[in-house]
mmCIF file of C-alpha atoms and ligand atoms in Angstrom:
data_model
loop_
_atom_site.group_PDB
_atom_site.id
_atom_site.type_symbol
_atom_site.label_atom_id
_atom_site.label_comp_id
_atom_site.label_asym_id
_atom_site.label_seq_id
_atom_site.Cartn_x
_atom_site.Cartn_y
_atom_site.Cartn_z
ATOM 1 C CA MET A 1 161.429 131.404 68.613
ATOM 2 C CA THR A 2 161.926 134.716 70.405
ATOM 3 C CA GLU A 3 163.264 136.116 67.141
ATOM 4 C CA ILE A 4 160.195 134.928 65.194
ATOM 5 C CA LYS A 5 157.881 136.493 67.747
ATOM 6 C CA LYS A 6 159.859 139.725 67.551
ATOM 7 C CA PHE A 7 159.686 139.699 63.736
ATOM 8 C CA ILE A 8 155.871 139.361 63.848
ATOM 9 C CA LEU A 9 155.423 142.092 66.443
ATOM 10 C CA ASP A 10 158.012 144.531 65.015
ATOM 11 C CA ASN A 11 156.410 144.285 61.572
ATOM 12 C CA ARG A 12 152.832 144.341 62.915
ATOM 13 C CA LEU A 13 151.959 141.119 61.138
ATOM 14 C CA GLY A 14 149.231 140.111 63.598
ATOM 15 C CA LYS A 15 148.895 138.647 67.078
ATOM 16 C CA VAL A 16 151.137 136.129 68.821
ATOM 17 C CA PHE A 17 150.440 134.018 71.878
ATOM 18 C CA GLU A 18 152.596 131.859 74.091
ATOM 19 C CA ASN A 19 151.405 129.506 76.817
ATOM 20 C CA LYS A 20 148.462 128.216 74.765
ATOM 21 C CA THR A 21 147.597 124.541 74.326
ATOM 22 C CA PHE A 22 145.808 122.502 71.681
ATOM 23 C CA ARG A 23 142.927 122.344 74.163
ATOM 24 C CA ASP A 24 142.389 126.039 73.397
ATOM 25 C CA TYR A 25 142.291 125.506 69.627
ATOM 26 C CA THR A 26 140.442 122.206 69.093
ATOM 27 C CA THR A 27 136.793 121.259 69.541
ATOM 28 C CA ILE A 28 137.688 118.017 71.339
ATOM 29 C CA LYS A 29 139.853 119.996 73.762
ATOM 30 C CA VAL A 30 142.806 117.682 74.223
ATOM 31 C CA GLY A 31 146.493 118.079 73.432
ATOM 32 C CA GLY A 32 149.725 119.579 74.731
ATOM 33 C CA LYS A 33 151.234 123.032 74.923
ATOM 34 C CA ILE A 34 152.024 125.076 71.812
ATOM 35 C CA ARG A 35 155.285 127.013 71.654
ATOM 36 C CA LEU A 36 153.825 129.917 69.659
ATOM 37 C CA VAL A 37 150.438 130.706 68.132
ATOM 38 C CA TYR A 38 150.370 133.263 65.321
ATOM 39 C CA MET A 39 147.148 134.920 64.133
ATOM 40 C CA PRO A 40 147.843 136.980 60.992
ATOM 41 C CA ASN A 41 145.614 139.968 60.284
ATOM 42 C CA THR A 42 146.008 139.774 56.482
ATOM 43 C CA ILE A 43 147.132 137.136 53.995
ATOM 44 C CA ASP A 44 149.952 139.414 52.787
ATOM 45 C CA ASN A 45 151.265 139.644 56.328
ATOM 46 C CA PHE A 46 151.060 135.888 56.694
ATOM 47 C CA LEU A 47 153.157 135.557 53.515
ATOM 48 C CA ARG A 48 155.761 137.929 54.965
ATOM 49 C CA PHE A 49 155.865 135.834 58.142
ATOM 50 C CA TYR A 50 156.126 132.632 56.088
ATOM 51 C CA GLU A 51 159.129 133.846 54.073
ATOM 52 C CA HIS A 52 160.916 134.662 57.308
ATOM 53 C CA PHE A 53 159.800 131.487 59.120
ATOM 54 C CA ARG A 54 161.141 129.227 56.338
ATOM 55 C CA LYS A 55 164.698 130.067 57.350
ATOM 56 C CA TYR A 56 164.194 128.177 60.602
ATOM 57 C CA ASP A 57 163.727 124.508 61.241
ATOM 58 C CA TYR A 58 160.596 124.678 63.399
ATOM 59 C CA PRO A 59 157.421 122.744 62.548
ATOM 60 C CA LEU A 60 154.384 124.698 61.351
ATOM 61 C CA PHE A 61 150.759 123.669 61.712
ATOM 62 C CA ILE A 62 147.727 125.502 60.335
ATOM 63 C CA ILE A 63 144.613 125.255 62.478
ATOM 64 C CA GLY A 64 141.056 126.122 61.466
ATOM 65 C CA PHE A 65 138.392 125.533 64.096
ATOM 66 C CA GLY A 66 140.342 122.431 65.122
ATOM 67 C CA SER A 67 137.178 120.436 64.525
ATOM 68 C CA ASN A 68 138.961 117.470 62.957
ATOM 69 C CA VAL A 69 142.235 117.577 64.868
ATOM 70 C CA LEU A 70 143.622 115.377 67.613
ATOM 71 C CA ALA A 71 146.928 116.674 68.957
ATOM 72 C CA SER A 72 149.239 114.560 71.099
ATOM 73 C CA ASP A 73 149.751 115.321 74.784
ATOM 74 C CA ARG A 74 153.361 116.338 74.047
ATOM 75 C CA ASP A 75 154.429 119.970 73.735
ATOM 76 C CA PHE A 76 154.440 121.241 70.146
ATOM 77 C CA PRO A 77 157.847 122.834 69.503
ATOM 78 C CA GLY A 78 156.793 125.065 66.594
ATOM 79 C CA VAL A 79 154.234 127.633 65.424
ATOM 80 C CA VAL A 80 150.502 127.049 65.047
ATOM 81 C CA VAL A 81 148.898 129.514 62.623
ATOM 82 C CA SER A 82 145.241 130.414 62.989
ATOM 83 C CA PHE A 83 143.573 132.524 60.270
ATOM 84 C CA ARG A 84 140.600 133.317 62.498
ATOM 85 C CA ASP A 85 141.693 136.900 63.072
ATOM 86 C CA LEU A 86 141.926 137.995 59.412
ATOM 87 C CA ASP A 87 140.509 141.450 58.671
ATOM 88 C CA VAL A 88 138.280 140.111 55.883
ATOM 89 C CA LEU A 89 136.203 136.920 55.839
ATOM 90 C CA TYR A 90 134.847 137.049 52.285
ATOM 91 C CA PHE A 91 133.641 139.211 49.378
ATOM 92 C CA ARG A 92 130.517 138.449 47.386
ATOM 93 C CA ILE A 93 128.991 139.542 44.111
ATOM 94 C CA GLY A 94 125.673 137.745 43.662
ATOM 95 C CA GLY A 95 126.394 134.041 44.043
ATOM 96 C CA LYS A 96 130.127 134.426 43.423
ATOM 97 C CA VAL A 97 132.227 134.406 46.579
ATOM 98 C CA LYS A 98 135.916 134.914 47.301
ATOM 99 C CA ALA A 99 136.524 133.628 50.812
ATOM 100 C CA TYR A 100 139.579 133.715 53.051
ATOM 101 C CA PRO A 101 140.809 130.731 55.065
ATOM 102 C CA GLY A 102 139.496 131.773 58.494
ATOM 103 C CA CYS A 103 135.931 132.323 57.288
ATOM 104 C CA PRO A 104 133.448 129.905 58.921
ATOM 105 C CA VAL A 105 131.663 127.857 56.226
ATOM 106 C CA VAL A 106 128.472 128.056 58.299
ATOM 107 C CA ARG A 107 128.582 131.826 57.828
ATOM 108 C CA LEU A 108 128.852 131.423 54.039
ATOM 109 C CA ALA A 109 125.960 128.965 53.942
ATOM 110 C CA TYR A 110 123.698 131.295 55.985
ATOM 111 C CA ASP A 111 124.640 134.590 54.362
ATOM 112 C CA LEU A 112 124.232 133.211 50.854
ATOM 113 C CA ALA A 113 120.941 131.523 51.740
ATOM 114 C CA LYS A 114 119.687 134.816 53.221
ATOM 115 C CA GLY A 115 120.715 136.522 49.990
ATOM 116 C CA GLY A 116 118.676 134.016 47.948
ATOM 117 C CA TYR A 117 121.483 131.662 46.881
ATOM 118 C CA GLY A 118 121.538 127.920 47.509
ATOM 119 C CA GLY A 119 123.937 125.029 47.047
ATOM 120 C CA GLY A 120 125.823 125.577 50.303
ATOM 121 C CA GLU A 121 123.194 124.263 52.694
ATOM 122 C CA PHE A 122 125.239 121.120 53.414
ATOM 123 C CA LEU A 123 127.908 123.362 54.983
ATOM 124 C CA SER A 124 125.523 124.799 57.550
ATOM 125 C CA GLY A 125 126.241 122.140 60.194
ATOM 126 C CA ILE A 126 129.964 121.689 59.616
ATOM 127 C CA PRO A 127 132.061 123.580 62.185
ATOM 128 C CA ALA A 128 134.820 124.314 59.657
ATOM 129 C CA THR A 129 136.784 127.260 58.370
ATOM 130 C CA VAL A 130 137.121 127.649 54.606
ATOM 131 C CA GLY A 131 140.783 126.524 54.813
ATOM 132 C CA GLY A 132 139.981 123.409 56.824
ATOM 133 C CA ALA A 133 136.977 122.535 54.668
ATOM 134 C CA VAL A 134 138.978 122.766 51.426
ATOM 135 C CA TYR A 135 141.875 120.804 52.935
ATOM 136 C CA MET A 136 139.521 118.036 54.150
ATOM 137 C CA ASN A 137 137.065 118.235 51.239
ATOM 138 C CA ALA A 138 134.392 118.526 53.911
ATOM 139 C CA GLY A 139 130.976 117.240 52.992
ATOM 140 C CA ALA A 140 127.556 116.186 54.173
ATOM 141 C CA ASN A 141 124.171 115.150 52.831
ATOM 142 C CA GLY A 142 125.571 114.051 49.466
ATOM 143 C CA SER A 143 127.564 117.234 48.726
ATOM 144 C CA GLU A 144 131.208 118.161 49.212
ATOM 145 C CA ILE A 145 133.122 121.437 49.177
ATOM 146 C CA LYS A 146 134.565 120.518 45.766
ATOM 147 C CA ASP A 147 131.031 120.781 44.300
ATOM 148 C CA ILE A 148 130.896 124.535 44.898
ATOM 149 C CA LEU A 149 134.616 125.386 44.694
ATOM 150 C CA ILE A 150 135.805 127.042 41.474
ATOM 151 C CA LYS A 151 139.449 127.639 42.318
ATOM 152 C CA ALA A 152 141.762 128.118 45.267
ATOM 153 C CA ARG A 153 144.973 130.025 45.874
ATOM 154 C CA LEU A 154 147.377 127.722 47.656
ATOM 155 C CA LEU A 155 150.831 128.157 49.114
ATOM 156 C CA GLY A 156 153.447 125.475 48.548
ATOM 157 C CA ASN A 157 157.227 125.330 48.381
ATOM 158 C CA GLY A 158 157.209 127.142 45.035
ATOM 159 C CA GLY A 159 155.091 130.051 46.307
ATOM 160 C CA ALA A 160 151.390 130.874 45.956
ATOM 161 C CA THR A 161 149.564 129.412 42.936
ATOM 162 C CA VAL A 162 145.943 129.412 41.825
ATOM 163 C CA TYR A 163 144.555 125.916 41.165
ATOM 164 C CA GLU A 164 141.275 125.038 39.502
ATOM 165 C CA THR A 165 139.092 122.522 41.340
ATOM 166 C CA LYS A 166 139.758 119.804 38.752
ATOM 167 C CA ASP A 167 143.478 119.966 39.580
ATOM 168 C CA LEU A 168 143.034 119.449 43.314
ATOM 169 C CA ASP A 169 142.504 115.646 43.307
ATOM 170 C CA PHE A 170 139.450 115.780 45.544
ATOM 171 C CA SER A 171 137.899 112.535 46.750
ATOM 172 C CA TYR A 172 136.112 111.405 49.916
ATOM 173 C CA ARG A 173 137.684 113.629 52.649
ATOM 174 C CA LYS A 174 140.904 113.800 50.612
ATOM 175 C CA SER A 175 142.622 116.505 48.576
ATOM 176 C CA ARG A 176 145.871 117.477 46.933
ATOM 177 C CA LEU A 177 146.406 119.896 49.825
ATOM 178 C CA GLN A 178 146.935 116.908 52.127
ATOM 179 C CA ALA A 179 149.246 115.091 49.729
ATOM 180 C CA GLU A 180 151.442 118.144 49.075
ATOM 181 C CA ASN A 181 151.095 120.058 52.333
ATOM 182 C CA LEU A 182 149.572 123.110 50.620
ATOM 183 C CA ILE A 183 148.178 126.041 52.591
ATOM 184 C CA CYS A 184 144.849 127.522 51.488
ATOM 185 C CA LEU A 185 145.066 131.334 51.192
ATOM 186 C CA GLU A 186 141.752 131.989 49.450
ATOM 187 C CA ALA A 187 138.965 130.066 47.766
ATOM 188 C CA ASP A 188 136.380 131.032 45.148
ATOM 189 C CA PHE A 189 132.931 129.486 45.311
ATOM 190 C CA VAL A 190 129.781 129.717 43.281
ATOM 191 C CA PHE A 191 126.281 129.462 44.737
ATOM 192 C CA GLU A 192 123.096 129.177 42.677
ATOM 193 C CA LYS A 193 120.270 131.722 42.519
ATOM 194 C CA GLU A 194 117.228 130.094 44.103
ATOM 195 C CA ALA A 195 114.187 129.383 41.974
ATOM 196 C CA GLU A 196 112.032 129.333 45.109
ATOM 197 C CA PRO A 197 112.980 132.138 47.556
ATOM 198 C CA GLY A 198 113.584 130.927 51.111
ATOM 199 C CA ALA A 199 114.147 127.291 50.097
ATOM 200 C CA ALA A 200 117.831 127.280 51.153
ATOM 201 C CA LEU A 201 117.055 128.765 54.577
ATOM 202 C CA LYS A 202 114.324 126.186 55.082
ATOM 203 C CA ARG A 203 116.678 123.367 54.125
ATOM 204 C CA ILE A 204 119.338 124.691 56.548
ATOM 205 C CA ALA A 205 116.789 124.648 59.385
ATOM 206 C CA GLU A 206 115.839 121.040 58.536
ATOM 207 C CA LEU A 207 119.459 119.871 58.352
ATOM 208 C CA LYS A 208 120.241 121.549 61.664
ATOM 209 C CA LYS A 209 117.354 119.757 63.342
ATOM 210 C CA THR A 210 118.459 116.358 62.008
ATOM 211 C CA ARG A 211 122.053 116.961 63.094
ATOM 212 C CA ARG A 212 120.994 117.858 66.628
ATOM 213 C CA LYS A 213 119.026 114.615 66.778
ATOM 214 C CA THR A 214 121.706 112.341 65.331
ATOM 215 C CA GLN A 215 125.091 113.794 66.371
ATOM 216 C CA PRO A 216 126.510 114.610 69.826
ATOM 217 C CA ILE A 217 127.183 118.244 68.840
ATOM 218 C CA GLU A 218 126.796 119.367 72.442
ATOM 219 C CA LYS A 219 129.799 117.211 73.485
ATOM 220 C CA LEU A 220 133.554 117.752 73.073
ATOM 221 C CA CYS A 221 134.245 115.912 69.850
ATOM 222 C CA ALA A 222 136.021 116.170 66.493
ATOM 223 C CA GLY A 223 133.415 114.899 64.039
ATOM 224 C CA CYS A 224 133.421 111.377 62.648
ATOM 225 C CA THR A 225 136.483 109.502 63.854
ATOM 226 C CA PHE A 226 136.737 106.955 61.020
ATOM 227 C CA HIS A 227 136.196 107.109 57.271
ATOM 228 C CA ASN A 228 133.260 105.074 56.094
ATOM 229 C CA PRO A 229 134.654 102.027 54.279
ATOM 230 C CA PRO A 230 133.276 101.742 50.698
ATOM 231 C CA GLY A 231 129.570 100.876 50.788
ATOM 232 C CA MET A 232 129.397 100.787 54.601
ATOM 233 C CA TYR A 233 129.039 103.021 57.607
ATOM 234 C CA ALA A 234 131.791 103.003 60.228
ATOM 235 C CA TRP A 235 129.199 103.595 62.980
ATOM 236 C CA GLN A 236 127.448 100.337 62.100
ATOM 237 C CA LEU A 237 130.690 98.362 62.392
ATOM 238 C CA ILE A 238 131.431 99.995 65.774
ATOM 239 C CA ASP A 239 127.897 99.229 66.921
ATOM 240 C CA ARG A 240 128.226 95.615 65.863
ATOM 241 C CA ILE A 241 131.370 95.083 67.953
ATOM 242 C CA GLY A 242 129.320 96.360 70.907
ATOM 243 C CA PHE A 243 131.295 99.569 71.416
ATOM 244 C CA ARG A 244 128.512 102.180 71.519
ATOM 245 C CA GLY A 245 129.033 103.991 74.838
ATOM 246 C CA TYR A 246 132.334 102.150 75.523
ATOM 247 C CA GLN A 247 134.740 104.219 77.609
ATOM 248 C CA ILE A 248 138.469 104.281 78.370
ATOM 249 C CA ASN A 249 139.066 106.762 81.176
ATOM 250 C CA LYS A 250 137.370 109.944 79.874
ATOM 251 C CA ALA A 251 137.439 108.952 76.199
ATOM 252 C CA GLN A 252 134.109 107.525 75.100
ATOM 253 C CA VAL A 253 132.245 106.259 72.058
ATOM 254 C CA SER A 254 129.168 108.471 71.826
ATOM 255 C CA ASN A 255 125.869 106.844 72.711
ATOM 256 C CA LYS A 256 124.179 109.003 70.095
ATOM 257 C CA HIS A 257 126.459 108.253 67.108
ATOM 258 C CA ALA A 258 128.994 105.419 67.359
ATOM 259 C CA ASN A 259 131.441 107.018 64.904
ATOM 260 C CA PHE A 260 131.856 110.035 67.203
ATOM 261 C CA LEU A 261 134.468 109.578 69.913
ATOM 262 C CA ILE A 262 134.042 112.165 72.626
ATOM 263 C CA ASN A 263 136.033 113.721 75.438
ATOM 264 C CA ASN A 264 133.926 113.364 78.543
ATOM 265 C CA GLY A 265 135.942 116.037 80.338
ATOM 266 C CA GLY A 266 139.651 115.702 81.019
ATOM 267 C CA ALA A 267 140.428 112.968 78.454
ATOM 268 C CA THR A 268 144.022 112.838 77.286
ATOM 269 C CA SER A 269 145.143 112.271 73.753
ATOM 270 C CA ALA A 270 146.585 108.942 74.901
ATOM 271 C CA ASP A 271 143.077 107.888 76.067
ATOM 272 C CA MET A 272 141.595 108.838 72.683
ATOM 273 C CA ILE A 273 144.310 106.912 70.818
ATOM 274 C CA LYS A 274 143.831 103.811 72.995
ATOM 275 C CA LEU A 275 140.129 103.846 72.164
ATOM 276 C CA ILE A 276 140.807 104.331 68.433
ATOM 277 C CA GLU A 277 143.315 101.460 68.373
ATOM 278 C CA LEU A 278 141.006 99.126 70.289
ATOM 279 C CA ILE A 279 138.121 99.810 67.904
ATOM 280 C CA LYS A 280 140.369 99.233 64.881
ATOM 281 C CA GLU A 281 141.611 95.968 66.371
ATOM 282 C CA LYS A 282 138.110 94.652 67.155
ATOM 283 C CA VAL A 283 136.698 95.662 63.755
ATOM 284 C CA LYS A 284 139.633 93.961 62.017
ATOM 285 C CA GLU A 285 139.185 90.831 64.118
ATOM 286 C CA ARG A 286 135.442 90.593 63.524
ATOM 287 C CA PHE A 287 135.029 91.842 59.926
ATOM 288 C CA ASP A 288 138.574 91.836 58.480
ATOM 289 C CA ILE A 289 138.144 95.541 57.682
ATOM 290 C CA ASP A 290 140.849 98.149 58.290
ATOM 291 C CA LEU A 291 139.175 101.294 59.604
ATOM 292 C CA GLU A 292 141.018 104.464 58.616
ATOM 293 C CA CYS A 293 141.088 107.371 61.049
ATOM 294 C CA GLU A 294 139.551 110.556 59.603
ATOM 295 C CA TRP A 295 141.000 112.852 62.254
ATOM 296 C CA VAL A 296 144.203 114.740 61.543
ATOM 297 C CA LEU A 297 146.710 113.531 64.142
ATOM 298 C CA VAL A 298 149.236 116.210 65.074
ATOM 299 C CA ASN A 299 152.561 116.025 66.891
ATOM 300 C CA PHE A 300 152.517 112.259 67.526
HETATM 301 C C1 FAD B 1 130.186 118.282 65.601
HETATM 302 C C2 FAD B 1 131.015 118.081 64.344
HETATM 303 C C3 FAD B 1 130.380 117.745 63.166
HETATM 304 C C4 FAD B 1 131.127 117.547 61.986
HETATM 305 N N1 FAD B 1 130.472 117.220 60.845
HETATM 306 C C5 FAD B 1 131.181 117.070 59.698
HETATM 307 C C6 FAD B 1 130.518 116.784 58.477
HETATM 308 O O1 FAD B 1 129.291 116.667 58.397
HETATM 309 N N2 FAD B 1 131.272 116.648 57.352
HETATM 310 C C7 FAD B 1 132.634 116.786 57.384
HETATM 311 O O2 FAD B 1 133.272 116.663 56.316
HETATM 312 N N3 FAD B 1 133.282 117.042 58.540
HETATM 313 C C8 FAD B 1 132.598 117.200 59.681
HETATM 314 N N4 FAD B 1 133.261 117.463 60.849
HETATM 315 C C9 FAD B 1 134.740 117.522 60.852
HETATM 316 C C10 FAD B 1 135.339 118.890 60.564
HETATM 317 O O3 FAD B 1 134.417 119.921 60.864
HETATM 318 C C11 FAD B 1 135.795 119.017 59.114
HETATM 319 O O4 FAD B 1 136.805 118.084 58.803
HETATM 320 C C12 FAD B 1 136.319 120.412 58.777
HETATM 321 O O5 FAD B 1 136.625 120.461 57.415
HETATM 322 C C13 FAD B 1 137.552 120.828 59.591
HETATM 323 O O6 FAD B 1 137.694 122.224 59.418
HETATM 324 P P1 FAD B 1 138.566 123.127 60.392
HETATM 325 O O7 FAD B 1 138.575 124.458 59.814
HETATM 326 O O8 FAD B 1 138.102 122.989 61.801
HETATM 327 O O9 FAD B 1 139.982 122.461 60.218
HETATM 328 P P2 FAD B 1 140.883 121.849 61.364
HETATM 329 O O10 FAD B 1 140.136 120.735 62.020
HETATM 330 O O11 FAD B 1 141.431 122.916 62.207
HETATM 331 O O12 FAD B 1 142.065 121.233 60.496
HETATM 332 C C14 FAD B 1 141.846 120.102 59.691
HETATM 333 C C15 FAD B 1 143.018 119.994 58.726
HETATM 334 O O13 FAD B 1 142.932 121.095 57.832
HETATM 335 C C16 FAD B 1 144.173 121.784 57.819
HETATM 336 N N5 FAD B 1 143.915 123.198 57.548
HETATM 337 C C17 FAD B 1 143.134 124.063 58.226
HETATM 338 N N6 FAD B 1 143.169 125.274 57.631
HETATM 339 C C18 FAD B 1 143.988 125.159 56.576
HETATM 340 C C19 FAD B 1 144.440 126.049 55.576
HETATM 341 N N7 FAD B 1 144.075 127.338 55.545
HETATM 342 N N8 FAD B 1 145.285 125.577 54.631
HETATM 343 C C20 FAD B 1 145.698 124.294 54.651
HETATM 344 N N9 FAD B 1 145.321 123.414 55.579
HETATM 345 C C21 FAD B 1 144.473 123.839 56.527
HETATM 346 C C22 FAD B 1 144.775 121.551 59.189
HETATM 347 O O14 FAD B 1 146.179 121.741 59.164
HETATM 348 C C23 FAD B 1 144.378 120.104 59.419
HETATM 349 O O15 FAD B 1 145.299 119.256 58.788
HETATM 350 C C24 FAD B 1 132.536 117.678 62.024
HETATM 351 C C25 FAD B 1 133.174 118.036 63.217
HETATM 352 C C26 FAD B 1 132.424 118.230 64.371
HETATM 353 C C27 FAD B 1 133.126 118.619 65.639
#
């Protein structure tokens, strides 16, 4: 690992950090130590790092805002890459945007709305980077990232390739990136010119208000914990087994939204997993439904 760190620093490929933990890089703030965190300053430099890194046998994990990630309490023996320090977030010509993986989707939604372009309002309350949102096919209020994505440049074993949206197998919180372990390097979006100026900004303000009322966004959490089973809401099932507010040590089912599991301060990953497993067991027992965890579980 010392050699990898040296390679990054000698070639000025970005920043490196040791002694960080997943608590520093996730919104739920749990998880063990990370051997090395690398923050590339450009995509080209990341690609140079990647070519070098491939010669080793260490695990690699890409982190966005860590808003859908639960890492185990164990130490992570590899490199976590964060694109949040890239020199450029995005370029825009009218409603056409080329965005880089560390760009916050909230920023895109706001900037485009301010410029008179709509279609991205649903992104305004999702604490995601572009890379994480494409990987997860993030969505809200009846729209998903796939609806505004035109194409994406992705890195796989065969190198970097541009894929059109139709080739990315998007479905509810699923994508080809997950199935094939592809890394998002850039993404092109299209936003629509507004017929009524100011409408997108107004809609963003409304959505924000609703979110504040219905989701525990002020708490340490990682978004919805379970996928909604077809035609149902996971929060209703959790409510019906009487688990709203239920707590194991510092891991708790939110009182505000039963599909949000929160860290009440000092929860371990083991606490969160115990709560997840118990909910799954009770829901299975009562309704014969297998809840599927939406969170990305790392280093378990
Ligand atoms: C308060 C709150 C509200 C939320 N509301 C919503 C919502 O309304 N709708 C919704 O869909 N989600 C929601 N989420 C969940 C979360 O924001 C989304 O899943 C989001 O897409 C995760 O983005 P991220 O950048 O934080 O990715 P992370 O959580 O850091 O990572 C998620 C996955 O994406 C991968 N990834 C990240 N960047 C890249 C990249 N460049 N290339 C390849 N893979 C990458 C990671 O390796 C990981 O597997 C919410 C979360 C919170 C905390």
